[in-house]
Coordinates of C-alpha atoms in Angstrom, one line a residue:
M286 CA 108.0 76.2 87.7
L287 CA 107.8 78.5 84.7
G288 CA 110.3 76.4 82.8
L289 CA 108.2 73.2 83.5
L290 CA 105.0 75.1 82.3
V291 CA 106.8 76.2 79.1
A292 CA 108.1 72.6 78.4
L293 CA 104.7 71.2 78.8
A294 CA 103.2 73.8 76.6
L295 CA 105.6 72.9 73.9
G296 CA 104.9 69.2 74.3
A297 CA 108.0 68.0 76.1
A298 CA 107.5 65.3 78.8
P299 CA 107.8 66.3 82.4
A300 CA 111.2 66.0 84.2
M301 CA 111.9 63.1 86.5
A302 CA 110.6 63.3 90.0
Q303 CA 112.5 65.6 92.3
E304 CA 112.5 65.9 95.9
A305 CA 113.9 68.6 98.2
P306 CA 117.6 67.8 99.0
G307 CA 117.9 66.5 102.5
A308 CA 114.2 66.5 103.3
H309 CA 113.4 64.3 106.1
G310 CA 111.1 61.4 105.0
A311 CA 110.8 63.0 101.5
S312 CA 110.4 59.5 99.8
D313 CA 107.5 58.8 102.2
A314 CA 105.9 62.1 101.6
A315 CA 106.1 61.9 97.9
A316 CA 104.6 58.5 98.0
E317 CA 101.8 59.6 100.1
V318 CA 100.9 62.6 97.9
L319 CA 101.1 60.5 94.7
A320 CA 98.8 58.0 96.4
L321 CA 96.4 60.7 97.5
E322 CA 96.3 61.9 93.9
R323 CA 95.2 58.5 92.6
Q324 CA 92.6 58.4 95.4
I325 CA 91.4 61.9 94.3
E326 CA 91.0 60.7 90.7
A327 CA 89.1 57.6 91.7
A328 CA 86.8 59.9 93.9
V329 CA 86.3 62.2 91.0
L330 CA 85.2 59.3 88.9
R331 CA 82.7 58.1 91.5
A332 CA 81.7 61.7 92.1
D333 CA 82.6 61.1 95.9
V334 CA 82.0 64.7 97.1
A335 CA 82.4 63.7 100.7
F336 CA 85.9 62.4 100.2
L337 CA 86.9 65.4 98.0
D338 CA 85.3 67.8 100.5
G339 CA 87.8 66.4 103.1
V340 CA 90.9 66.8 100.8
C341 CA 90.2 70.1 99.0
A342 CA 91.3 73.4 100.6
T343 CA 88.5 75.9 101.0
D344 CA 90.2 78.1 98.4
F345 CA 90.8 75.3 95.9
T346 CA 90.5 76.2 92.3
Y347 CA 90.5 74.0 89.2
T348 CA 91.5 75.4 85.8
H349 CA 90.3 73.7 82.7
G350 CA 92.1 73.9 79.3
D351 CA 95.3 75.2 78.1
G352 CA 94.3 78.2 76.1
W353 CA 95.9 80.4 78.8
I354 CA 99.6 79.3 77.8
T355 CA 99.3 81.1 74.5
G356 CA 97.4 84.1 75.9
G357 CA 94.0 82.8 75.0
P358 CA 91.2 82.2 77.3
V359 CA 90.9 79.1 79.6
L360 CA 88.0 76.7 79.2
G361 CA 86.8 77.7 82.7
V362 CA 88.0 78.0 86.3
D363 CA 85.9 76.3 88.9
E364 CA 86.2 77.4 92.6
R365 CA 85.8 74.5 95.0
D366 CA 82.1 74.3 95.4
A367 CA 81.3 74.7 91.7
W368 CA 83.9 71.8 90.8
L369 CA 82.5 69.4 93.4
T370 CA 79.0 69.9 92.3
S371 CA 80.0 69.4 88.6
L372 CA 81.3 65.8 89.0
A373 CA 78.1 63.7 89.2
G374 CA 77.8 61.7 85.9
R375 CA 80.6 63.6 84.3
Y376 CA 83.0 60.7 83.7
S377 CA 82.8 57.0 82.8
E378 CA 86.6 56.5 83.1
R379 CA 89.4 58.5 84.7
E380 CA 92.8 57.7 85.8
V381 CA 96.1 59.4 86.3
D382 CA 99.4 58.3 84.9
S383 CA 102.9 59.7 84.3
Q384 CA 103.0 61.2 87.8
Q385 CA 105.9 63.2 88.9
I386 CA 106.5 65.3 92.1
E387 CA 108.6 68.0 93.6
L388 CA 108.5 68.4 97.3
H389 CA 109.4 71.8 99.0
G390 CA 108.9 71.4 102.6
D391 CA 105.2 71.4 103.3
V392 CA 104.2 72.0 99.6
A393 CA 104.1 69.4 96.9
I394 CA 103.8 70.1 93.3
T395 CA 102.7 67.2 91.0
M396 CA 102.7 66.9 87.3
G397 CA 101.0 64.1 85.2
R398 CA 98.5 63.1 82.8
V399 CA 94.8 62.1 83.3
R400 CA 93.2 59.8 80.8
A401 CA 89.4 59.9 80.9
R402 CA 86.1 59.3 79.0
S403 CA 83.2 61.5 79.4
G404 CA 80.0 60.2 81.2
A405 CA 77.3 57.9 79.7
A406 CA 75.0 60.9 79.4
D407 CA 77.1 62.1 76.3
D408 CA 76.1 60.7 72.9
P409 CA 78.7 59.2 72.4
P410 CA 81.1 59.4 75.3
R411 CA 84.5 60.7 74.3
A412 CA 87.9 59.6 75.4
F413 CA 90.4 62.4 76.2
S414 CA 93.5 63.2 78.1
F415 CA 95.3 66.3 79.6
W416 CA 98.6 67.1 81.3
Y417 CA 98.3 69.0 84.5
V418 CA 100.3 70.8 87.3
R419 CA 98.8 70.4 90.9
V420 CA 99.7 71.9 94.2
Y421 CA 99.2 70.4 97.7
A422 CA 100.1 71.7 101.1
H423 CA 100.7 69.6 104.4
R424 CA 98.2 71.2 106.9
D425 CA 96.8 69.9 110.1
G426 CA 98.5 66.5 109.8
G427 CA 97.5 65.7 106.1
W428 CA 97.9 66.9 102.6
Q429 CA 95.2 69.3 101.1
Y430 CA 94.6 69.8 97.4
L431 CA 95.0 73.6 96.7
S432 CA 95.1 73.9 92.9
H433 CA 94.7 72.1 89.4
R434 CA 96.0 73.6 86.3
T435 CA 95.6 72.0 82.9
V436 CA 98.9 72.6 80.9
H437 CA 98.0 70.7 77.7
G438 CA 94.7 69.7 76.6
P439 CA 92.1 68.4 76.7
V440 CA 93.1 66.3 73.7
Y441 CA 90.4 64.2 72.3
E442 CA 90.8 60.8 70.7
E443 CA 89.1 60.1 67.3

């Protein structure tokens, strides 16, 4: 994990998707988590707090910005409720790409990039992207979103 964070911090592309060797149903689980991640991004765009409330763990955290990778400050860390209430009108576009996944039993670690545009309230809206690492756990028959950490960005387009 540390090696991945260092590679991302230095601008390297994430490694190919990996699954735990011999994991039963690993391909299905990987596809399920990656699909959930895309659903989460769509829900963030719509500010669908009801959906997100159902998939975020009670101790969910969202770490913004990559200053922490060089010993600097993060842009901010939101706990679950603060993050959920911050979403209304925040984005006019948001989608995930370059998804990769590692499965470790009931834990999934995803890596990827989000491309977004700030909400219409900004003058003018700004396009940006960021790379992330996220953690999910399989609990009570479904996947829960535990943590998001930005590992590179945000990078704003001109």
